[in-house]
Amino acid sequence: MPRHAYGASWPPRKPKTRPALPCAQTLLDSVAGQFDDPRQRIVAQRVQGAIHYALMQPAKTAAILLGAARQIAPLDVGQARDALLDALAASWVSGRFAAADALGADIARAARSIPRSPQSAESIGDLLLDADTTLLLDGHEAAAPLLSRAVAALQEAPINSADLLTWTGIGCWAAGALGDDGALYSLASRLEEQARDQGAVPALATALIFTGASELFAGALGQARALFTERGAIEEARGDSCSVGQVLVLAWQGQASDTRAQAAAAARAAA
């Protein structure tokens, strides 16, 4: 039976303090560009992006963070690249709904124009950003060695790393791009565990996609369905809808007519 970050009550009730997020979003949207110190401004913009992400607005998150990275890059390359990695994570989630000027390729071009400083140590975030940039701009063949290196480094990263949630979410995409089912399962399971421990609902929703897919690939359809159902409950509690996982399970079972009907319903909900 899946473990739940919310204890015995599931699906979670919407917390009474939920309106605080839109209020904070409105406040930050109005003042984030008014800080004179660019370093303070990027901190405000990254918080602003995190709030949009928590409100299921990843396209806005990517656009905000991409703009912030471009502004801070002349002063702090490390901060700029961190913001770009967060933007890239948001762009993977938003997919075709991303803002026209904040697509994955736009973020990748910005990352390529802001290389890591030779004086700074290469972090796992740098490895992931450079690998995904190469994947988006140069294709799979060129990116494969970089993706493999990034995934291997991530699997050896300390569990208590402050950046682990962002890194692992992107690492799951990287493992999927490599077709490395073992690494995908390992990273997705770690992401799920850490997200539950920290009560990080957006990260948990992402993790459940990957753990569900891993179980599906292994032929554990019941467990995959349970994980996708939990993910759907999270999205429903947040006022959204997601049934793509159930579509995959139906397809895996060979239920063609039900698959087409469920897929059509999911497309209508996403439109």
PDB file of C-alpha atoms in Angstrom:
ATOM      1  CA  MET A   1       0.000   0.000   0.000  1.00  0.00           C
ATOM      2  CA  PRO A   2       1.532   3.377  -0.926  1.00  0.00           C
ATOM      3  CA  ARG A   3       2.839   5.537   1.907  1.00  0.00           C
ATOM      4  CA  HIS A   4       1.278   8.969   2.112  1.00  0.00           C
ATOM      5  CA  ALA A   5       2.912  12.229   3.156  1.00  0.00           C
ATOM      6  CA  TYR A   6      -0.411  13.354   4.636  1.00  0.00           C
ATOM      7  CA  GLY A   7      -0.888  10.522   7.091  1.00  0.00           C
ATOM      8  CA  ALA A   8      -4.147   8.590   7.253  1.00  0.00           C
ATOM      9  CA  SER A   9      -6.334  11.155   5.538  1.00  0.00           C
ATOM     10  CA  TRP A  10      -6.194  10.791   1.764  1.00  0.00           C
ATOM     11  CA  PRO A  11      -6.809  12.522  -0.546  1.00  0.00           C
ATOM     12  CA  PRO A  12      -5.664  15.540   1.458  1.00  0.00           C
ATOM     13  CA  ARG A  13      -8.115  18.281   2.221  1.00  0.00           C
ATOM     14  CA  LYS A  14      -7.209  21.679   0.886  1.00  0.00           C
ATOM     15  CA  PRO A  15      -5.553  23.524   3.787  1.00  0.00           C
ATOM     16  CA  LYS A  16      -7.362  26.524   5.212  1.00  0.00           C
ATOM     17  CA  THR A  17      -4.254  28.650   4.651  1.00  0.00           C
ATOM     18  CA  ARG A  18      -4.160  27.898   0.921  1.00  0.00           C
ATOM     19  CA  PRO A  19      -5.251  31.484  -0.046  1.00  0.00           C
ATOM     20  CA  ALA A  20      -1.929  32.676   1.402  1.00  0.00           C
ATOM     21  CA  LEU A  21      -0.111  31.364  -1.682  1.00  0.00           C
ATOM     22  CA  PRO A  22      -2.038  33.474  -4.211  1.00  0.00           C
ATOM     23  CA  CYS A  23      -1.684  36.486  -1.886  1.00  0.00           C
ATOM     24  CA  ALA A  24       2.066  35.966  -1.650  1.00  0.00           C
ATOM     25  CA  GLN A  25       2.194  35.468  -5.401  1.00  0.00           C
ATOM     26  CA  THR A  26       0.371  38.745  -6.040  1.00  0.00           C
ATOM     27  CA  LEU A  27       2.666  40.617  -3.639  1.00  0.00           C
ATOM     28  CA  LEU A  28       5.855  39.199  -5.141  1.00  0.00           C
ATOM     29  CA  ASP A  29       4.623  39.717  -8.699  1.00  0.00           C
ATOM     30  CA  SER A  30       4.185  43.406  -7.873  1.00  0.00           C
ATOM     31  CA  VAL A  31       7.539  43.995  -6.161  1.00  0.00           C
ATOM     32  CA  ALA A  32      10.011  41.372  -7.445  1.00  0.00           C
ATOM     33  CA  GLY A  33      11.401  43.716 -10.102  1.00  0.00           C
ATOM     34  CA  GLN A  34      11.749  46.685  -7.784  1.00  0.00           C
ATOM     35  CA  PHE A  35      14.774  45.599  -5.729  1.00  0.00           C
ATOM     36  CA  ASP A  36      17.820  47.736  -6.450  1.00  0.00           C
ATOM     37  CA  ASP A  37      20.262  44.966  -5.540  1.00  0.00           C
ATOM     38  CA  PRO A  38      20.160  42.382  -8.364  1.00  0.00           C
ATOM     39  CA  ARG A  39      21.096  39.620  -5.925  1.00  0.00           C
ATOM     40  CA  GLN A  40      18.074  40.435  -3.793  1.00  0.00           C
ATOM     41  CA  ARG A  41      15.991  40.615  -6.947  1.00  0.00           C
ATOM     42  CA  ILE A  42      16.918  37.130  -8.090  1.00  0.00           C
ATOM     43  CA  VAL A  43      16.154  35.692  -4.651  1.00  0.00           C
ATOM     44  CA  ALA A  44      12.709  37.309  -4.840  1.00  0.00           C
ATOM     45  CA  GLN A  45      12.202  36.040  -8.378  1.00  0.00           C
ATOM     46  CA  ARG A  46      13.176  32.487  -7.452  1.00  0.00           C
ATOM     47  CA  VAL A  47      10.684  32.541  -4.580  1.00  0.00           C
ATOM     48  CA  GLN A  48       8.154  34.008  -6.998  1.00  0.00           C
ATOM     49  CA  GLY A  49       8.823  31.142  -9.403  1.00  0.00           C
ATOM     50  CA  ALA A  50       8.520  28.569  -6.607  1.00  0.00           C
ATOM     51  CA  ILE A  51       5.097  29.936  -5.651  1.00  0.00           C
ATOM     52  CA  HIS A  52       3.888  29.770  -9.253  1.00  0.00           C
ATOM     53  CA  TYR A  53       5.159  26.167  -9.384  1.00  0.00           C
ATOM     54  CA  ALA A  54       3.308  25.281  -6.157  1.00  0.00           C
ATOM     55  CA  LEU A  55       0.173  26.786  -7.712  1.00  0.00           C
ATOM     56  CA  MET A  56       0.584  24.490 -10.720  1.00  0.00           C
ATOM     57  CA  GLN A  57       1.794  27.274 -13.023  1.00  0.00           C
ATOM     58  CA  PRO A  58       5.119  25.806 -14.214  1.00  0.00           C
ATOM     59  CA  ALA A  59       5.055  27.775 -17.477  1.00  0.00           C
ATOM     60  CA  LYS A  60       5.140  31.036 -15.495  1.00  0.00           C
ATOM     61  CA  THR A  61       7.868  29.578 -13.286  1.00  0.00           C
ATOM     62  CA  ALA A  62      10.103  28.854 -16.286  1.00  0.00           C
ATOM     63  CA  ALA A  63       9.576  32.319 -17.798  1.00  0.00           C
ATOM     64  CA  ILE A  64      10.290  34.116 -14.506  1.00  0.00           C
ATOM     65  CA  LEU A  65      13.434  32.115 -13.781  1.00  0.00           C
ATOM     66  CA  LEU A  66      14.763  32.443 -17.313  1.00  0.00           C
ATOM     67  CA  GLY A  67      14.429  36.229 -17.073  1.00  0.00           C
ATOM     68  CA  ALA A  68      16.036  36.240 -13.638  1.00  0.00           C
ATOM     69  CA  ALA A  69      18.991  34.184 -14.859  1.00  0.00           C
ATOM     70  CA  ARG A  70      19.670  36.576 -17.716  1.00  0.00           C
ATOM     71  CA  GLN A  71      19.617  39.535 -15.330  1.00  0.00           C
ATOM     72  CA  ILE A  72      21.963  38.068 -12.721  1.00  0.00           C
ATOM     73  CA  ALA A  73      24.411  36.365 -15.120  1.00  0.00           C
ATOM     74  CA  PRO A  74      26.802  39.351 -15.466  1.00  0.00           C
ATOM     75  CA  LEU A  75      27.189  39.432 -11.666  1.00  0.00           C
ATOM     76  CA  ASP A  76      26.829  35.829 -10.539  1.00  0.00           C
ATOM     77  CA  VAL A  77      27.149  32.972 -13.010  1.00  0.00           C
ATOM     78  CA  GLY A  78      26.448  30.349 -10.352  1.00  0.00           C
ATOM     79  CA  GLN A  79      23.136  31.928  -9.353  1.00  0.00           C
ATOM     80  CA  ALA A  80      22.182  32.300 -12.997  1.00  0.00           C
ATOM     81  CA  ARG A  81      22.852  28.628 -13.748  1.00  0.00           C
ATOM     82  CA  ASP A  82      20.946  27.519 -10.645  1.00  0.00           C
ATOM     83  CA  ALA A  83      17.947  29.547 -11.830  1.00  0.00           C
ATOM     84  CA  LEU A  84      18.238  28.026 -15.305  1.00  0.00           C
ATOM     85  CA  LEU A  85      18.234  24.511 -13.877  1.00  0.00           C
ATOM     86  CA  ASP A  86      15.053  25.316 -11.938  1.00  0.00           C
ATOM     87  CA  ALA A  87      13.582  26.830 -15.099  1.00  0.00           C
ATOM     88  CA  LEU A  88      14.447  23.706 -17.056  1.00  0.00           C
ATOM     89  CA  ALA A  89      12.718  21.515 -14.461  1.00  0.00           C
ATOM     90  CA  ALA A  90       9.598  23.667 -14.759  1.00  0.00           C
ATOM     91  CA  SER A  91       9.726  23.547 -18.558  1.00  0.00           C
ATOM     92  CA  TRP A  92       9.743  19.725 -18.554  1.00  0.00           C
ATOM     93  CA  VAL A  93       6.532  19.815 -16.505  1.00  0.00           C
ATOM     94  CA  SER A  94       4.777  22.489 -18.570  1.00  0.00           C
ATOM     95  CA  GLY A  95       5.668  20.782 -21.860  1.00  0.00           C
ATOM     96  CA  ARG A  96       3.658  22.114 -24.798  1.00  0.00           C
ATOM     97  CA  PHE A  97       1.960  24.641 -22.505  1.00  0.00           C
ATOM     98  CA  ALA A  98       5.240  26.505 -21.904  1.00  0.00           C
ATOM     99  CA  ALA A  99       5.408  30.199 -22.688  1.00  0.00           C
ATOM    100  CA  ALA A 100       6.494  30.845 -26.279  1.00  0.00           C
ATOM    101  CA  ASP A 101       9.750  32.511 -25.212  1.00  0.00           C
ATOM    102  CA  ALA A 102      10.549  30.110 -22.339  1.00  0.00           C
ATOM    103  CA  LEU A 103      10.611  26.725 -24.053  1.00  0.00           C
ATOM    104  CA  GLY A 104      13.208  24.131 -23.165  1.00  0.00           C
ATOM    105  CA  ALA A 105      15.311  25.159 -26.163  1.00  0.00           C
ATOM    106  CA  ASP A 106      15.230  28.821 -25.043  1.00  0.00           C
ATOM    107  CA  ILE A 107      16.490  27.831 -21.612  1.00  0.00           C
ATOM    108  CA  ALA A 108      19.145  25.590 -23.156  1.00  0.00           C
ATOM    109  CA  ARG A 109      20.423  28.419 -25.377  1.00  0.00           C
ATOM    110  CA  ALA A 110      20.621  30.684 -22.341  1.00  0.00           C
ATOM    111  CA  ALA A 111      22.541  27.990 -20.426  1.00  0.00           C
ATOM    112  CA  ARG A 112      25.017  27.573 -23.280  1.00  0.00           C
ATOM    113  CA  SER A 113      25.610  31.334 -23.297  1.00  0.00           C
ATOM    114  CA  ILE A 114      26.334  31.253 -19.540  1.00  0.00           C
ATOM    115  CA  PRO A 115      28.982  28.543 -19.089  1.00  0.00           C
ATOM    116  CA  ARG A 116      30.276  27.529 -15.696  1.00  0.00           C
ATOM    117  CA  SER A 117      33.172  29.642 -14.435  1.00  0.00           C
ATOM    118  CA  PRO A 118      36.470  27.699 -14.741  1.00  0.00           C
ATOM    119  CA  GLN A 119      37.275  28.773 -11.179  1.00  0.00           C
ATOM    120  CA  SER A 120      34.168  27.132  -9.685  1.00  0.00           C
ATOM    121  CA  ALA A 121      33.824  23.453  -8.829  1.00  0.00           C
ATOM    122  CA  GLU A 122      31.587  21.463 -11.128  1.00  0.00           C
ATOM    123  CA  SER A 123      28.397  20.522  -9.278  1.00  0.00           C
ATOM    124  CA  ILE A 124      25.834  17.867 -10.122  1.00  0.00           C
ATOM    125  CA  GLY A 125      23.570  20.737 -11.124  1.00  0.00           C
ATOM    126  CA  ASP A 126      26.177  21.851 -13.659  1.00  0.00           C
ATOM    127  CA  LEU A 127      26.413  18.316 -15.050  1.00  0.00           C
ATOM    128  CA  LEU A 128      22.639  18.068 -15.407  1.00  0.00           C
ATOM    129  CA  LEU A 129      22.279  21.517 -16.949  1.00  0.00           C
ATOM    130  CA  ASP A 130      25.026  20.906 -19.504  1.00  0.00           C
ATOM    131  CA  ALA A 131      23.736  17.414 -20.343  1.00  0.00           C
ATOM    132  CA  ASP A 132      20.164  18.565 -20.891  1.00  0.00           C
ATOM    133  CA  THR A 133      21.349  21.607 -22.826  1.00  0.00           C
ATOM    134  CA  THR A 134      23.239  19.298 -25.168  1.00  0.00           C
ATOM    135  CA  LEU A 135      20.227  16.984 -25.458  1.00  0.00           C
ATOM    136  CA  LEU A 136      17.909  19.845 -26.407  1.00  0.00           C
ATOM    137  CA  LEU A 137      20.277  21.612 -28.804  1.00  0.00           C
ATOM    138  CA  ASP A 138      22.480  18.852 -30.252  1.00  0.00           C
ATOM    139  CA  GLY A 139      20.473  15.659 -29.952  1.00  0.00           C
ATOM    140  CA  HIS A 140      20.625  12.355 -28.142  1.00  0.00           C
ATOM    141  CA  GLU A 141      23.869  10.991 -29.575  1.00  0.00           C
ATOM    142  CA  ALA A 142      25.886  14.018 -28.490  1.00  0.00           C
ATOM    143  CA  ALA A 143      24.180  14.178 -25.101  1.00  0.00           C
ATOM    144  CA  ALA A 144      24.320  10.496 -24.103  1.00  0.00           C
ATOM    145  CA  PRO A 145      27.819  10.548 -22.498  1.00  0.00           C
ATOM    146  CA  LEU A 146      26.967  13.734 -20.571  1.00  0.00           C
ATOM    147  CA  LEU A 147      23.627  12.331 -19.447  1.00  0.00           C
ATOM    148  CA  SER A 148      25.304   9.111 -18.251  1.00  0.00           C
ATOM    149  CA  ARG A 149      27.881  11.065 -16.278  1.00  0.00           C
ATOM    150  CA  ALA A 150      25.234  13.277 -14.675  1.00  0.00           C
ATOM    151  CA  VAL A 151      23.004  10.334 -13.736  1.00  0.00           C
ATOM    152  CA  ALA A 152      25.928   8.403 -12.255  1.00  0.00           C
ATOM    153  CA  ALA A 153      27.020  11.411 -10.186  1.00  0.00           C
ATOM    154  CA  LEU A 154      23.478  11.970  -8.974  1.00  0.00           C
ATOM    155  CA  GLN A 155      23.117   8.374  -7.823  1.00  0.00           C
ATOM    156  CA  GLU A 156      26.193   8.879  -5.632  1.00  0.00           C
ATOM    157  CA  ALA A 157      25.048  12.242  -4.225  1.00  0.00           C
ATOM    158  CA  PRO A 158      24.447  12.520  -0.459  1.00  0.00           C
ATOM    159  CA  ILE A 159      20.813  12.014   0.466  1.00  0.00           C
ATOM    160  CA  ASN A 160      20.806  15.228   2.532  1.00  0.00           C
ATOM    161  CA  SER A 161      21.844  17.554  -0.284  1.00  0.00           C
ATOM    162  CA  ALA A 162      19.759  20.749  -0.244  1.00  0.00           C
ATOM    163  CA  ASP A 163      19.388  20.627  -4.025  1.00  0.00           C
ATOM    164  CA  LEU A 164      18.451  16.969  -4.227  1.00  0.00           C
ATOM    165  CA  LEU A 165      14.777  17.441  -5.089  1.00  0.00           C
ATOM    166  CA  THR A 166      15.499  19.623  -8.130  1.00  0.00           C
ATOM    167  CA  TRP A 167      18.486  17.551  -9.201  1.00  0.00           C
ATOM    168  CA  THR A 168      16.689  14.222  -8.867  1.00  0.00           C
ATOM    169  CA  GLY A 169      13.606  15.364 -10.767  1.00  0.00           C
ATOM    170  CA  ILE A 170      15.789  16.388 -13.702  1.00  0.00           C
ATOM    171  CA  GLY A 171      17.899  13.262 -13.257  1.00  0.00           C
ATOM    172  CA  CYS A 172      14.785  11.135 -13.760  1.00  0.00           C
ATOM    173  CA  TRP A 173      14.220  12.832 -17.126  1.00  0.00           C
ATOM    174  CA  ALA A 174      17.878  12.178 -17.967  1.00  0.00           C
ATOM    175  CA  ALA A 175      17.647   8.494 -17.029  1.00  0.00           C
ATOM    176  CA  GLY A 176      14.503   8.212 -19.146  1.00  0.00           C
ATOM    177  CA  ALA A 177      16.276   9.819 -22.094  1.00  0.00           C
ATOM    178  CA  LEU A 178      19.017   7.198 -21.736  1.00  0.00           C
ATOM    179  CA  GLY A 179      16.520   4.345 -21.490  1.00  0.00           C
ATOM    180  CA  ASP A 180      18.215   3.316 -18.239  1.00  0.00           C
ATOM    181  CA  ASP A 181      15.335   1.668 -16.365  1.00  0.00           C
ATOM    182  CA  GLY A 182      17.499   0.771 -13.374  1.00  0.00           C
ATOM    183  CA  ALA A 183      18.693   4.330 -12.854  1.00  0.00           C
ATOM    184  CA  LEU A 184      15.170   5.650 -13.408  1.00  0.00           C
ATOM    185  CA  TYR A 185      13.764   3.358 -10.713  1.00  0.00           C
ATOM    186  CA  SER A 186      16.572   4.236  -8.285  1.00  0.00           C
ATOM    187  CA  LEU A 187      16.264   7.998  -8.774  1.00  0.00           C
ATOM    188  CA  ALA A 188      12.463   8.031  -8.844  1.00  0.00           C
ATOM    189  CA  SER A 189      12.282   6.027  -5.612  1.00  0.00           C
ATOM    190  CA  ARG A 190      14.729   8.408  -3.966  1.00  0.00           C
ATOM    191  CA  LEU A 191      12.761  11.424  -5.170  1.00  0.00           C
ATOM    192  CA  GLU A 192       9.506   9.955  -3.868  1.00  0.00           C
ATOM    193  CA  GLU A 193      11.032   9.196  -0.466  1.00  0.00           C
ATOM    194  CA  GLN A 194      12.582  12.643  -0.075  1.00  0.00           C
ATOM    195  CA  ALA A 195       9.433  14.419  -1.263  1.00  0.00           C
ATOM    196  CA  ARG A 196       7.313  12.526   1.266  1.00  0.00           C
ATOM    197  CA  ASP A 197       9.781  13.210   4.068  1.00  0.00           C
ATOM    198  CA  GLN A 198       9.799  16.938   3.285  1.00  0.00           C
ATOM    199  CA  GLY A 199       6.101  17.261   2.473  1.00  0.00           C
ATOM    200  CA  ALA A 200       7.091  18.619  -0.948  1.00  0.00           C
ATOM    201  CA  VAL A 201       3.867  18.055  -2.875  1.00  0.00           C
ATOM    202  CA  PRO A 202       4.971  19.301  -6.341  1.00  0.00           C
ATOM    203  CA  ALA A 203       8.077  17.118  -6.150  1.00  0.00           C
ATOM    204  CA  LEU A 204       5.979  14.165  -4.984  1.00  0.00           C
ATOM    205  CA  ALA A 205       3.611  14.609  -7.929  1.00  0.00           C
ATOM    206  CA  THR A 206       6.628  14.499 -10.261  1.00  0.00           C
ATOM    207  CA  ALA A 207       8.105  11.482  -8.469  1.00  0.00           C
ATOM    208  CA  LEU A 208       4.886   9.503  -8.785  1.00  0.00           C
ATOM    209  CA  ILE A 209       4.988   9.869 -12.571  1.00  0.00           C
ATOM    210  CA  PHE A 210       8.412   8.256 -12.664  1.00  0.00           C
ATOM    211  CA  THR A 211       7.854   5.587 -10.004  1.00  0.00           C
ATOM    212  CA  GLY A 212       4.589   4.683 -11.715  1.00  0.00           C
ATOM    213  CA  ALA A 213       6.348   4.427 -15.061  1.00  0.00           C
ATOM    214  CA  SER A 214       9.097   2.283 -13.522  1.00  0.00           C
ATOM    215  CA  GLU A 215       6.549  -0.129 -12.082  1.00  0.00           C
ATOM    216  CA  LEU A 216       4.753  -0.177 -15.427  1.00  0.00           C
ATOM    217  CA  PHE A 217       7.954  -1.062 -17.287  1.00  0.00           C
ATOM    218  CA  ALA A 218       8.551  -3.861 -14.769  1.00  0.00           C
ATOM    219  CA  GLY A 219       5.072  -5.265 -15.423  1.00  0.00           C
ATOM    220  CA  ALA A 220       3.731  -4.390 -11.949  1.00  0.00           C
ATOM    221  CA  LEU A 221       0.485  -2.934 -13.285  1.00  0.00           C
ATOM    222  CA  GLY A 222      -1.326  -2.889  -9.943  1.00  0.00           C
ATOM    223  CA  GLN A 223       1.413  -0.897  -8.249  1.00  0.00           C
ATOM    224  CA  ALA A 224       1.699   1.408 -11.242  1.00  0.00           C
ATOM    225  CA  ARG A 225      -2.058   2.070 -11.128  1.00  0.00           C
ATOM    226  CA  ALA A 226      -1.867   2.816  -7.381  1.00  0.00           C
ATOM    227  CA  LEU A 227       0.936   5.338  -7.892  1.00  0.00           C
ATOM    228  CA  PHE A 228      -0.814   7.035 -10.802  1.00  0.00           C
ATOM    229  CA  THR A 229      -4.044   7.130  -8.772  1.00  0.00           C
ATOM    230  CA  GLU A 230      -2.218   8.838  -5.913  1.00  0.00           C
ATOM    231  CA  ARG A 231      -0.762  11.352  -8.342  1.00  0.00           C
ATOM    232  CA  GLY A 232      -4.239  12.017  -9.712  1.00  0.00           C
ATOM    233  CA  ALA A 233      -5.544  12.583  -6.165  1.00  0.00           C
ATOM    234  CA  ILE A 234      -2.817  15.168  -5.559  1.00  0.00           C
ATOM    235  CA  GLU A 235      -3.730  17.022  -8.736  1.00  0.00           C
ATOM    236  CA  GLU A 236      -7.433  16.871  -7.903  1.00  0.00           C
ATOM    237  CA  ALA A 237      -6.763  18.289  -4.430  1.00  0.00           C
ATOM    238  CA  ARG A 238      -4.904  21.137  -6.086  1.00  0.00           C
ATOM    239  CA  GLY A 239      -7.762  21.865  -8.452  1.00  0.00           C
ATOM    240  CA  ASP A 240      -6.286  20.134 -11.491  1.00  0.00           C
ATOM    241  CA  SER A 241      -6.757  16.848 -13.314  1.00  0.00           C
ATOM    242  CA  CYS A 242      -4.294  14.214 -14.463  1.00  0.00           C
ATOM    243  CA  SER A 243      -5.219  10.782 -15.849  1.00  0.00           C
ATOM    244  CA  VAL A 244      -2.317  10.169 -18.216  1.00  0.00           C
ATOM    245  CA  GLY A 245      -0.923   7.435 -15.969  1.00  0.00           C
ATOM    246  CA  GLN A 246      -4.174   5.525 -16.104  1.00  0.00           C
ATOM    247  CA  VAL A 247      -4.107   5.829 -19.902  1.00  0.00           C
ATOM    248  CA  LEU A 248      -0.681   4.180 -19.905  1.00  0.00           C
ATOM    249  CA  VAL A 249      -1.896   1.320 -17.716  1.00  0.00           C
ATOM    250  CA  LEU A 250      -4.892   0.705 -19.983  1.00  0.00           C
ATOM    251  CA  ALA A 251      -2.628   0.741 -23.043  1.00  0.00           C
ATOM    252  CA  TRP A 252      -0.237  -1.702 -21.356  1.00  0.00           C
ATOM    253  CA  GLN A 253      -3.180  -4.026 -20.732  1.00  0.00           C
ATOM    254  CA  GLY A 254      -4.154  -3.888 -24.392  1.00  0.00           C
ATOM    255  CA  GLN A 255      -7.528  -2.249 -23.754  1.00  0.00           C
ATOM    256  CA  ALA A 256      -7.592  -0.233 -26.957  1.00  0.00           C
ATOM    257  CA  SER A 257     -11.090   1.268 -26.814  1.00  0.00           C
ATOM    258  CA  ASP A 258     -10.817   2.264 -23.148  1.00  0.00           C
ATOM    259  CA  THR A 259      -7.372   3.709 -23.817  1.00  0.00           C
ATOM    260  CA  ARG A 260      -8.663   5.909 -26.621  1.00  0.00           C
ATOM    261  CA  ALA A 261     -11.605   7.117 -24.565  1.00  0.00           C
ATOM    262  CA  GLN A 262      -9.451   7.910 -21.515  1.00  0.00           C
ATOM    263  CA  ALA A 263      -6.839   9.631 -23.674  1.00  0.00           C
ATOM    264  CA  ALA A 264      -9.489  11.788 -25.314  1.00  0.00           C
ATOM    265  CA  ALA A 265     -10.851  12.768 -21.887  1.00  0.00           C
ATOM    266  CA  ALA A 266      -7.340  13.646 -20.680  1.00  0.00           C
ATOM    267  CA  ALA A 267      -6.734  15.790 -23.765  1.00  0.00           C
ATOM    268  CA  ARG A 268     -10.000  17.661 -23.190  1.00  0.00           C
ATOM    269  CA  ALA A 269      -9.075  18.303 -19.557  1.00  0.00           C
ATOM    270  CA  ALA A 270      -5.641  19.636 -20.561  1.00  0.00           C
ATOM    271  CA  ALA A 271      -6.960  21.931 -23.303  1.00  0.00           C
TER     272      ALA A 271
END
